[in-house]
Amino acid sequence: MTTIDTRSPDAGSYEFHVFEDEHAHDDAAEHHHETGTMLGFWLYLMSDCLLFGILFAVHAVIGQNYAAGPSPADLFEIEKIALATAFLLLSSITYGFAAINVQQNNAKVMSIWLIVTLAFGLGFLYLEYLEFSHLWHVGATPMASAFLSSFWILVGTHGLHVTGGSIWLVILLVQVQMHGLTPENKRRIMCLSLFWHFLDLIWIGVFSFVYLAGVLL
Amino acid sequence: MSADTDNHASHDNHAHGSYRSYFIGFVLSVILTAIPFYVVMAEVDISLLWAMVIIFGLGAVQILVHVNYFLHVSVGAEDGWQFMSLLFTATVLVIILAGSIWVMFHLHENMMPAHDTIRRVRDLQ
């Protein structure tokens, strides 16, 4: 909003003319005029970003203290990480397609894309479960070394976020089934969209830093 | 509005992107992911330093691709608050990460190895 005041020559008082921001007309998306939920949710994501940043910093500091235990090169199977990365990246683009159909009020197509997204998300979680249970069975538990402590907490926190996002996705699918694409449901779907893409972004840091660089160092 | 946001609006139907913009982001991400994985999995014969440059450099570029094509952050959105909060968070993250690595690296370097400590204590007598 831009406010311009002009002194009217005769009365000697101020008149206020209020103009709408041009940009607000451009994208005319209703959430801009809503409650600010999207901005609030964005600020939550930024705080979550700091949480992950601290976990990355911890891993940078203690991630090479193997305490005579296994090192990343002994433990990680990069082929499986590549597959998990592909799942998460595919789930990001399918969520994008769902978000486009939200704008077009196409509840049916949107639900299909959300189900595809959920399938990729669950595929990612299954691969992570296989990896963690394998590590546990070979004795690479969080208690084994400083490296494994920070590895489990960092990758585990990301995995918990994806689990939370998947549960949220199921709840939203039920909500849309029950009430259709109401403004509230649209807003929730756009919040989860930010959350889901954000998790994919964090995963870039995880596979680059923890897995790829870990195996080489 | 800046030229940047105008450009953005011209090929995006709205703030949530189009099939085209998601597809561009996806293809870029696949390329930027595939290269570092290839370097590690195929055990390409390059120095460790170059491998790290590729992994972290392309990772950083991919993060920017995600921010632009998937999260749709633009300078004008939410009266600039979205972009400002992102810049603030990025600044804090750089301080946390660079500071931790820097301080702890020097702490590690300056910790005397055990055998050195033992020899010095012996020499004192």
mmCIF file of C-alpha atoms in Angstrom:
data_model
loop_
_atom_site.group_PDB
_atom_site.id
_atom_site.type_symbol
_atom_site.label_atom_id
_atom_site.label_comp_id
_atom_site.label_asym_id
_atom_site.label_seq_id
_atom_site.Cartn_x
_atom_site.Cartn_y
_atom_site.Cartn_z
ATOM 1 C CA MET A 1 0.000 0.000 0.000
ATOM 2 C CA THR A 2 1.228 3.456 -0.844
ATOM 3 C CA THR A 3 -0.149 6.488 0.883
ATOM 4 C CA ILE A 4 0.304 9.911 -0.631
ATOM 5 C CA ASP A 5 -0.837 12.960 1.244
ATOM 6 C CA THR A 6 -1.509 16.230 -0.470
ATOM 7 C CA ARG A 7 -2.318 19.495 1.205
ATOM 8 C CA SER A 8 -5.488 20.805 -0.353
ATOM 9 C CA PRO A 9 -4.952 24.473 -1.156
ATOM 10 C CA ASP A 10 -8.180 25.897 0.253
ATOM 11 C CA ALA A 11 -8.948 23.989 3.430
ATOM 12 C CA GLY A 12 -5.400 23.702 4.683
ATOM 13 C CA SER A 13 -6.007 20.107 5.788
ATOM 14 C CA TYR A 14 -4.493 16.827 4.689
ATOM 15 C CA GLU A 15 -6.223 14.466 2.304
ATOM 16 C CA PHE A 16 -5.068 10.912 2.088
ATOM 17 C CA HIS A 17 -5.215 9.052 -1.186
ATOM 18 C CA VAL A 18 -4.601 5.339 -0.833
ATOM 19 C CA PHE A 19 -3.442 3.345 -3.834
ATOM 20 C CA GLU A 20 -3.272 -0.397 -4.073
ATOM 21 C CA ASP A 21 0.184 -1.844 -4.558
ATOM 22 C CA GLU A 22 0.583 -2.665 -8.255
ATOM 23 C CA HIS A 23 2.211 -5.952 -7.414
ATOM 24 C CA ALA A 24 -0.817 -7.111 -5.445
ATOM 25 C CA HIS A 25 -2.862 -6.917 -8.638
ATOM 26 C CA ASP A 26 -0.252 -8.801 -10.587
ATOM 27 C CA ASP A 27 -0.440 -12.106 -8.816
ATOM 28 C CA ALA A 28 -3.942 -11.579 -7.426
ATOM 29 C CA ALA A 29 -3.493 -14.712 -5.330
ATOM 30 C CA GLU A 30 -5.981 -14.646 -2.515
ATOM 31 C CA HIS A 31 -3.512 -15.661 0.201
ATOM 32 C CA HIS A 32 -1.787 -12.293 -0.138
ATOM 33 C CA HIS A 33 -4.927 -10.664 1.228
ATOM 34 C CA GLU A 34 -5.584 -13.314 3.814
ATOM 35 C CA THR A 35 -4.218 -13.616 7.283
ATOM 36 C CA GLY A 36 -0.487 -13.801 6.721
ATOM 37 C CA THR A 37 -0.489 -17.535 7.403
ATOM 38 C CA MET A 38 1.851 -18.107 4.467
ATOM 39 C CA LEU A 39 4.386 -15.606 5.789
ATOM 40 C CA GLY A 40 4.114 -17.071 9.284
ATOM 41 C CA PHE A 41 4.645 -20.563 7.943
ATOM 42 C CA TRP A 42 7.615 -19.312 5.943
ATOM 43 C CA LEU A 43 9.156 -17.896 9.138
ATOM 44 C CA TYR A 44 8.666 -21.297 10.801
ATOM 45 C CA LEU A 45 10.550 -22.885 7.884
ATOM 46 C CA MET A 46 13.381 -20.396 8.354
ATOM 47 C CA SER A 47 13.647 -21.369 12.026
ATOM 48 C CA ASP A 48 13.637 -25.017 10.975
ATOM 49 C CA CYS A 49 16.432 -24.109 8.575
ATOM 50 C CA LEU A 50 18.473 -22.844 11.533
ATOM 51 C CA LEU A 51 17.818 -26.115 13.367
ATOM 52 C CA PHE A 52 19.210 -28.097 10.444
ATOM 53 C CA GLY A 53 22.072 -25.596 10.081
ATOM 54 C CA ILE A 54 23.151 -26.321 13.646
ATOM 55 C CA LEU A 55 22.962 -30.075 13.067
ATOM 56 C CA PHE A 56 25.101 -29.637 9.931
ATOM 57 C CA ALA A 57 27.607 -27.573 11.931
ATOM 58 C CA VAL A 58 27.782 -30.317 14.578
ATOM 59 C CA HIS A 59 28.378 -32.900 11.868
ATOM 60 C CA ALA A 60 31.093 -30.715 10.325
ATOM 61 C CA VAL A 61 32.877 -30.566 13.687
ATOM 62 C CA ILE A 62 32.555 -34.146 14.992
ATOM 63 C CA GLY A 63 31.670 -36.028 11.789
ATOM 64 C CA GLN A 64 35.193 -37.402 11.348
ATOM 65 C CA ASN A 65 35.656 -38.742 14.871
ATOM 66 C CA TYR A 66 35.131 -42.435 14.147
ATOM 67 C CA ALA A 67 36.445 -43.673 17.522
ATOM 68 C CA ALA A 68 38.052 -46.658 15.741
ATOM 69 C CA GLY A 69 34.576 -47.551 14.484
ATOM 70 C CA PRO A 70 33.258 -47.653 10.911
ATOM 71 C CA SER A 71 33.744 -44.673 8.581
ATOM 72 C CA PRO A 72 31.277 -43.429 5.927
ATOM 73 C CA ALA A 73 33.123 -45.329 3.184
ATOM 74 C CA ASP A 74 32.547 -48.582 5.121
ATOM 75 C CA LEU A 75 28.854 -47.965 5.740
ATOM 76 C CA PHE A 76 27.144 -45.963 3.014
ATOM 77 C CA GLU A 77 25.709 -47.487 -0.141
ATOM 78 C CA ILE A 78 25.666 -44.541 -2.545
ATOM 79 C CA GLU A 79 23.436 -46.364 -5.094
ATOM 80 C CA LYS A 80 20.617 -46.499 -2.541
ATOM 81 C CA ILE A 81 21.143 -42.855 -1.602
ATOM 82 C CA ALA A 82 20.897 -41.952 -5.306
ATOM 83 C CA LEU A 83 17.573 -43.814 -5.497
ATOM 84 C CA ALA A 84 16.263 -42.074 -2.360
ATOM 85 C CA THR A 85 17.344 -38.715 -3.807
ATOM 86 C CA ALA A 86 15.486 -39.496 -7.039
ATOM 87 C CA PHE A 87 12.312 -40.354 -5.061
ATOM 88 C CA LEU A 88 12.436 -37.083 -3.152
ATOM 89 C CA LEU A 89 13.130 -35.009 -6.257
ATOM 90 C CA LEU A 90 10.256 -36.687 -8.138
ATOM 91 C CA SER A 91 7.944 -36.079 -5.179
ATOM 92 C CA SER A 92 8.878 -32.392 -5.354
ATOM 93 C CA ILE A 93 7.807 -32.000 -8.974
ATOM 94 C CA THR A 94 4.596 -34.027 -8.482
ATOM 95 C CA TYR A 95 3.701 -31.770 -5.535
ATOM 96 C CA GLY A 96 4.313 -28.832 -7.869
ATOM 97 C CA PHE A 97 1.783 -30.296 -10.318
ATOM 98 C CA ALA A 98 -0.692 -30.702 -7.442
ATOM 99 C CA ALA A 99 -0.160 -27.032 -6.488
ATOM 100 C CA ILE A 100 -0.958 -25.934 -10.054
ATOM 101 C CA ASN A 101 -4.220 -27.899 -9.938
ATOM 102 C CA VAL A 102 -5.121 -26.243 -6.627
ATOM 103 C CA GLN A 103 -5.035 -22.896 -8.416
ATOM 104 C CA GLN A 104 -7.224 -24.315 -11.182
ATOM 105 C CA ASN A 105 -9.734 -25.709 -8.641
ATOM 106 C CA ASN A 106 -9.228 -29.177 -10.024
ATOM 107 C CA ALA A 107 -9.693 -31.264 -6.875
ATOM 108 C CA LYS A 108 -9.657 -34.652 -8.588
ATOM 109 C CA VAL A 109 -6.413 -34.214 -10.551
ATOM 110 C CA MET A 110 -4.843 -32.515 -7.545
ATOM 111 C CA SER A 111 -5.666 -35.486 -5.307
ATOM 112 C CA ILE A 112 -4.078 -37.871 -7.799
ATOM 113 C CA TRP A 113 -0.852 -35.845 -7.860
ATOM 114 C CA LEU A 114 -0.855 -35.681 -4.045
ATOM 115 C CA ILE A 115 -1.223 -39.475 -3.881
ATOM 116 C CA VAL A 116 1.720 -39.864 -6.292
ATOM 117 C CA THR A 117 3.715 -37.472 -4.084
ATOM 118 C CA LEU A 118 2.802 -39.525 -1.023
ATOM 119 C CA ALA A 119 3.920 -42.713 -2.774
ATOM 120 C CA PHE A 120 7.356 -41.217 -3.542
ATOM 121 C CA GLY A 121 7.600 -39.883 0.009
ATOM 122 C CA LEU A 122 6.807 -43.301 1.467
ATOM 123 C CA GLY A 123 9.313 -44.885 -0.926
ATOM 124 C CA PHE A 124 11.965 -42.513 0.408
ATOM 125 C CA LEU A 125 11.030 -43.352 4.007
ATOM 126 C CA TYR A 126 11.150 -47.097 3.267
ATOM 127 C CA LEU A 127 14.691 -46.777 1.838
ATOM 128 C CA GLU A 128 15.718 -44.774 4.890
ATOM 129 C CA TYR A 129 14.189 -47.395 7.181
ATOM 130 C CA LEU A 130 16.154 -50.144 5.363
ATOM 131 C CA GLU A 131 19.368 -48.142 5.724
ATOM 132 C CA PHE A 132 18.859 -47.414 9.416
ATOM 133 C CA SER A 133 17.925 -50.977 10.301
ATOM 134 C CA HIS A 134 20.965 -52.239 8.350
ATOM 135 C CA LEU A 135 23.237 -49.831 10.230
ATOM 136 C CA TRP A 136 21.722 -50.876 13.542
ATOM 137 C CA HIS A 137 22.278 -54.559 12.794
ATOM 138 C CA VAL A 138 25.938 -54.116 11.852
ATOM 139 C CA GLY A 139 26.508 -52.242 15.121
ATOM 140 C CA ALA A 140 26.731 -48.729 13.623
ATOM 141 C CA THR A 141 24.402 -47.370 16.310
ATOM 142 C CA PRO A 142 24.392 -43.744 17.509
ATOM 143 C CA MET A 143 26.327 -44.929 20.562
ATOM 144 C CA ALA A 144 29.277 -46.255 18.520
ATOM 145 C CA SER A 145 31.089 -42.993 17.715
ATOM 146 C CA ALA A 146 30.715 -39.212 17.560
ATOM 147 C CA PHE A 147 30.380 -39.489 13.775
ATOM 148 C CA LEU A 148 27.462 -41.918 14.091
ATOM 149 C CA SER A 149 25.787 -39.829 16.814
ATOM 150 C CA SER A 150 25.674 -36.764 14.610
ATOM 151 C CA PHE A 151 24.789 -38.834 11.515
ATOM 152 C CA TRP A 152 21.753 -40.409 13.203
ATOM 153 C CA ILE A 153 20.504 -37.144 14.662
ATOM 154 C CA LEU A 154 20.914 -35.196 11.390
ATOM 155 C CA VAL A 155 19.504 -37.762 8.961
ATOM 156 C CA GLY A 156 16.962 -38.907 11.560
ATOM 157 C CA THR A 157 15.623 -35.371 12.065
ATOM 158 C CA HIS A 158 15.181 -35.016 8.309
ATOM 159 C CA GLY A 159 13.448 -38.414 8.180
ATOM 160 C CA LEU A 160 11.103 -37.382 11.011
ATOM 161 C CA HIS A 161 10.198 -34.245 9.068
ATOM 162 C CA VAL A 162 9.367 -36.316 5.982
ATOM 163 C CA THR A 163 7.279 -38.635 8.190
ATOM 164 C CA GLY A 164 5.419 -35.641 9.602
ATOM 165 C CA GLY A 165 4.895 -34.238 6.114
ATOM 166 C CA SER A 166 3.507 -37.575 4.901
ATOM 167 C CA ILE A 167 1.026 -37.760 7.798
ATOM 168 C CA TRP A 168 -0.005 -34.162 7.054
ATOM 169 C CA LEU A 169 -0.456 -35.136 3.395
ATOM 170 C CA VAL A 170 -2.786 -38.032 4.298
ATOM 171 C CA ILE A 171 -4.850 -35.746 6.561
ATOM 172 C CA LEU A 172 -5.138 -33.151 3.783
ATOM 173 C CA LEU A 173 -6.263 -35.793 1.278
ATOM 174 C CA VAL A 174 -9.051 -36.799 3.688
ATOM 175 C CA GLN A 175 -9.964 -33.131 4.273
ATOM 176 C CA VAL A 176 -10.206 -32.437 0.530
ATOM 177 C CA GLN A 177 -12.281 -35.597 0.092
ATOM 178 C CA MET A 178 -14.682 -34.439 2.818
ATOM 179 C CA HIS A 179 -14.947 -30.697 2.208
ATOM 180 C CA GLY A 180 -13.499 -30.092 -1.253
ATOM 181 C CA LEU A 181 -11.107 -27.292 -2.176
ATOM 182 C CA THR A 182 -12.272 -24.712 0.349
ATOM 183 C CA PRO A 183 -10.066 -21.616 0.896
ATOM 184 C CA GLU A 184 -8.836 -23.190 4.163
ATOM 185 C CA ASN A 185 -7.839 -26.409 2.460
ATOM 186 C CA LYS A 186 -6.110 -24.491 -0.339
ATOM 187 C CA ARG A 187 -4.109 -22.565 2.216
ATOM 188 C CA ARG A 188 -3.118 -25.774 4.005
ATOM 189 C CA ILE A 189 -2.064 -27.411 0.753
ATOM 190 C CA MET A 190 0.117 -24.397 -0.118
ATOM 191 C CA CYS A 191 1.728 -24.495 3.347
ATOM 192 C CA LEU A 192 2.522 -28.181 2.971
ATOM 193 C CA SER A 193 3.875 -27.376 -0.508
ATOM 194 C CA LEU A 194 6.446 -25.031 1.033
ATOM 195 C CA PHE A 195 7.253 -27.620 3.721
ATOM 196 C CA TRP A 196 7.688 -30.432 1.200
ATOM 197 C CA HIS A 197 9.959 -28.444 -1.142
ATOM 198 C CA PHE A 198 11.920 -27.240 1.879
ATOM 199 C CA LEU A 199 12.603 -30.848 2.943
ATOM 200 C CA ASP A 200 13.907 -31.618 -0.527
ATOM 201 C CA LEU A 201 16.186 -28.588 -0.215
ATOM 202 C CA ILE A 202 17.568 -29.848 3.114
ATOM 203 C CA TRP A 203 18.144 -33.250 1.516
ATOM 204 C CA ILE A 204 20.496 -31.593 -1.026
ATOM 205 C CA GLY A 205 22.683 -30.617 1.933
ATOM 206 C CA VAL A 206 22.419 -34.114 3.429
ATOM 207 C CA PHE A 207 23.407 -36.078 0.343
ATOM 208 C CA SER A 208 26.170 -33.620 -0.648
ATOM 209 C CA PHE A 209 27.727 -33.173 2.748
ATOM 210 C CA VAL A 210 26.994 -36.332 4.743
ATOM 211 C CA TYR A 211 27.021 -38.974 2.029
ATOM 212 C CA LEU A 212 29.041 -37.865 -1.023
ATOM 213 C CA ALA A 213 31.689 -35.793 0.768
ATOM 214 C CA GLY A 214 31.660 -38.257 3.696
ATOM 215 C CA VAL A 215 32.565 -41.190 1.472
ATOM 216 C CA LEU A 216 35.469 -39.302 -0.137
ATOM 217 C CA LEU A 217 37.013 -37.699 2.965
ATOM 218 C CA MET B 1 8.787 -3.446 -9.302
ATOM 219 C CA SER B 2 12.218 -4.550 -10.282
ATOM 220 C CA ALA B 3 12.999 -6.002 -13.690
ATOM 221 C CA ASP B 4 13.641 -9.332 -12.033
ATOM 222 C CA THR B 5 10.130 -9.762 -10.668
ATOM 223 C CA ASP B 6 8.582 -8.583 -13.928
ATOM 224 C CA ASN B 7 10.509 -11.227 -15.773
ATOM 225 C CA HIS B 8 9.361 -13.795 -13.293
ATOM 226 C CA ALA B 9 5.724 -12.826 -13.700
ATOM 227 C CA SER B 10 5.855 -12.948 -17.483
ATOM 228 C CA HIS B 11 6.592 -16.651 -17.729
ATOM 229 C CA ASP B 12 4.775 -17.705 -14.557
ATOM 230 C CA ASN B 13 1.015 -17.583 -14.557
ATOM 231 C CA HIS B 14 0.977 -16.762 -10.866
ATOM 232 C CA ALA B 15 3.018 -17.002 -7.702
ATOM 233 C CA HIS B 16 2.764 -20.795 -7.661
ATOM 234 C CA GLY B 17 4.466 -21.438 -10.969
ATOM 235 C CA SER B 18 3.484 -23.287 -14.083
ATOM 236 C CA TYR B 19 4.144 -26.773 -15.448
ATOM 237 C CA ARG B 20 6.937 -25.236 -17.488
ATOM 238 C CA SER B 21 8.736 -23.602 -14.547
ATOM 239 C CA TYR B 22 8.468 -26.764 -12.408
ATOM 240 C CA PHE B 23 9.805 -28.797 -15.303
ATOM 241 C CA ILE B 24 12.780 -26.443 -15.848
ATOM 242 C CA GLY B 25 13.566 -26.634 -12.126
ATOM 243 C CA PHE B 26 13.284 -30.418 -12.187
ATOM 244 C CA VAL B 27 15.591 -30.887 -15.193
ATOM 245 C CA LEU B 28 18.187 -28.519 -13.698
ATOM 246 C CA SER B 29 17.989 -30.394 -10.374
ATOM 247 C CA VAL B 30 18.441 -33.772 -12.056
ATOM 248 C CA ILE B 31 21.564 -32.530 -13.867
ATOM 249 C CA LEU B 32 22.975 -30.876 -10.740
ATOM 250 C CA THR B 33 22.335 -34.048 -8.705
ATOM 251 C CA ALA B 34 23.597 -36.518 -11.297
ATOM 252 C CA ILE B 35 27.039 -34.932 -11.767
ATOM 253 C CA PRO B 36 28.248 -35.186 -8.116
ATOM 254 C CA PHE B 37 26.774 -38.688 -7.761
ATOM 255 C CA TYR B 38 28.574 -39.716 -10.965
ATOM 256 C CA VAL B 39 31.864 -38.277 -9.669
ATOM 257 C CA VAL B 40 31.601 -40.384 -6.504
ATOM 258 C CA MET B 41 30.053 -43.576 -7.885
ATOM 259 C CA ALA B 42 32.254 -43.871 -10.992
ATOM 260 C CA GLU B 43 35.329 -42.941 -8.900
ATOM 261 C CA VAL B 44 36.341 -40.346 -11.470
ATOM 262 C CA ASP B 45 40.070 -39.703 -11.360
ATOM 263 C CA ILE B 46 40.272 -36.137 -10.060
ATOM 264 C CA SER B 47 41.881 -34.640 -6.978
ATOM 265 C CA LEU B 48 39.959 -34.601 -3.703
ATOM 266 C CA LEU B 49 39.839 -30.809 -3.794
ATOM 267 C CA TRP B 50 38.152 -30.762 -7.208
ATOM 268 C CA ALA B 51 35.692 -33.445 -6.122
ATOM 269 C CA MET B 52 34.745 -31.300 -3.103
ATOM 270 C CA VAL B 53 34.400 -28.209 -5.293
ATOM 271 C CA ILE B 54 32.038 -30.108 -7.607
ATOM 272 C CA ILE B 55 29.951 -31.624 -4.768
ATOM 273 C CA PHE B 56 29.539 -28.428 -2.747
ATOM 274 C CA GLY B 57 29.480 -26.002 -5.689
ATOM 275 C CA LEU B 58 26.743 -27.859 -7.565
ATOM 276 C CA GLY B 59 24.903 -28.488 -4.266
ATOM 277 C CA ALA B 60 24.821 -24.734 -3.610
ATOM 278 C CA VAL B 61 23.595 -24.042 -7.156
ATOM 279 C CA GLN B 62 20.875 -26.666 -6.759
ATOM 280 C CA ILE B 63 19.697 -25.031 -3.528
ATOM 281 C CA LEU B 64 19.317 -21.751 -5.451
ATOM 282 C CA VAL B 65 17.411 -23.592 -8.219
ATOM 283 C CA HIS B 66 15.010 -25.024 -5.618
ATOM 284 C CA VAL B 67 14.516 -21.634 -3.973
ATOM 285 C CA ASN B 68 13.629 -20.066 -7.319
ATOM 286 C CA TYR B 69 11.661 -22.774 -9.151
ATOM 287 C CA PHE B 70 10.050 -24.751 -6.295
ATOM 288 C CA LEU B 71 9.763 -22.367 -3.342
ATOM 289 C CA HIS B 72 9.083 -19.376 -5.658
ATOM 290 C CA VAL B 73 10.900 -16.891 -3.474
ATOM 291 C CA SER B 74 10.931 -13.487 -5.123
ATOM 292 C CA VAL B 75 12.082 -10.116 -3.920
ATOM 293 C CA GLY B 76 8.575 -8.644 -4.112
ATOM 294 C CA ALA B 77 6.568 -11.412 -2.400
ATOM 295 C CA GLU B 78 4.954 -10.633 0.993
ATOM 296 C CA ASP B 79 6.161 -7.015 0.768
ATOM 297 C CA GLY B 80 9.735 -8.272 0.724
ATOM 298 C CA TRP B 81 9.498 -10.032 4.101
ATOM 299 C CA GLN B 82 9.969 -13.480 2.595
ATOM 300 C CA PHE B 83 13.200 -12.506 0.883
ATOM 301 C CA MET B 84 14.466 -10.508 3.869
ATOM 302 C CA SER B 85 13.861 -13.393 6.282
ATOM 303 C CA LEU B 86 15.619 -15.738 3.870
ATOM 304 C CA LEU B 87 18.644 -13.429 3.661
ATOM 305 C CA PHE B 88 18.716 -13.106 7.442
ATOM 306 C CA THR B 89 18.562 -16.879 7.908
ATOM 307 C CA ALA B 90 21.286 -17.399 5.312
ATOM 308 C CA THR B 91 23.526 -14.878 7.109
ATOM 309 C CA VAL B 92 23.023 -16.574 10.477
ATOM 310 C CA LEU B 93 23.687 -19.975 8.882
ATOM 311 C CA VAL B 94 26.948 -18.783 7.311
ATOM 312 C CA ILE B 95 28.090 -17.420 10.683
ATOM 313 C CA ILE B 96 27.155 -20.651 12.502
ATOM 314 C CA LEU B 97 28.711 -22.980 9.928
ATOM 315 C CA ALA B 98 31.859 -21.016 9.038
ATOM 316 C CA GLY B 99 32.422 -20.017 12.671
ATOM 317 C CA SER B 100 32.038 -23.549 14.031
ATOM 318 C CA ILE B 101 34.296 -25.089 11.410
ATOM 319 C CA TRP B 102 36.938 -22.366 11.759
ATOM 320 C CA VAL B 103 37.072 -22.340 15.571
ATOM 321 C CA MET B 104 36.890 -26.102 15.992
ATOM 322 C CA PHE B 105 39.505 -26.731 13.289
ATOM 323 C CA HIS B 106 42.004 -24.541 15.138
ATOM 324 C CA LEU B 107 41.078 -26.078 18.473
ATOM 325 C CA HIS B 108 41.757 -29.483 16.977
ATOM 326 C CA GLU B 109 45.098 -28.351 15.489
ATOM 327 C CA ASN B 110 46.252 -26.817 18.743
ATOM 328 C CA MET B 111 45.420 -29.812 20.881
ATOM 329 C CA MET B 112 48.767 -31.375 21.641
ATOM 330 C CA PRO B 113 49.018 -35.066 20.720
ATOM 331 C CA ALA B 114 49.342 -37.293 23.789
ATOM 332 C CA HIS B 115 52.915 -38.451 23.112
ATOM 333 C CA ASP B 116 54.125 -34.844 22.756
ATOM 334 C CA THR B 117 52.551 -33.959 26.086
ATOM 335 C CA ILE B 118 54.180 -36.944 27.785
ATOM 336 C CA ARG B 119 57.629 -36.070 26.371
ATOM 337 C CA ARG B 120 57.378 -32.464 27.508
ATOM 338 C CA VAL B 121 56.397 -33.493 31.001
ATOM 339 C CA ARG B 122 59.409 -35.862 31.124
ATOM 340 C CA ASP B 123 61.755 -33.121 29.897
ATOM 341 C CA LEU B 124 60.647 -30.921 32.763
ATOM 342 C CA GLN B 125 62.139 -33.268 35.317
#
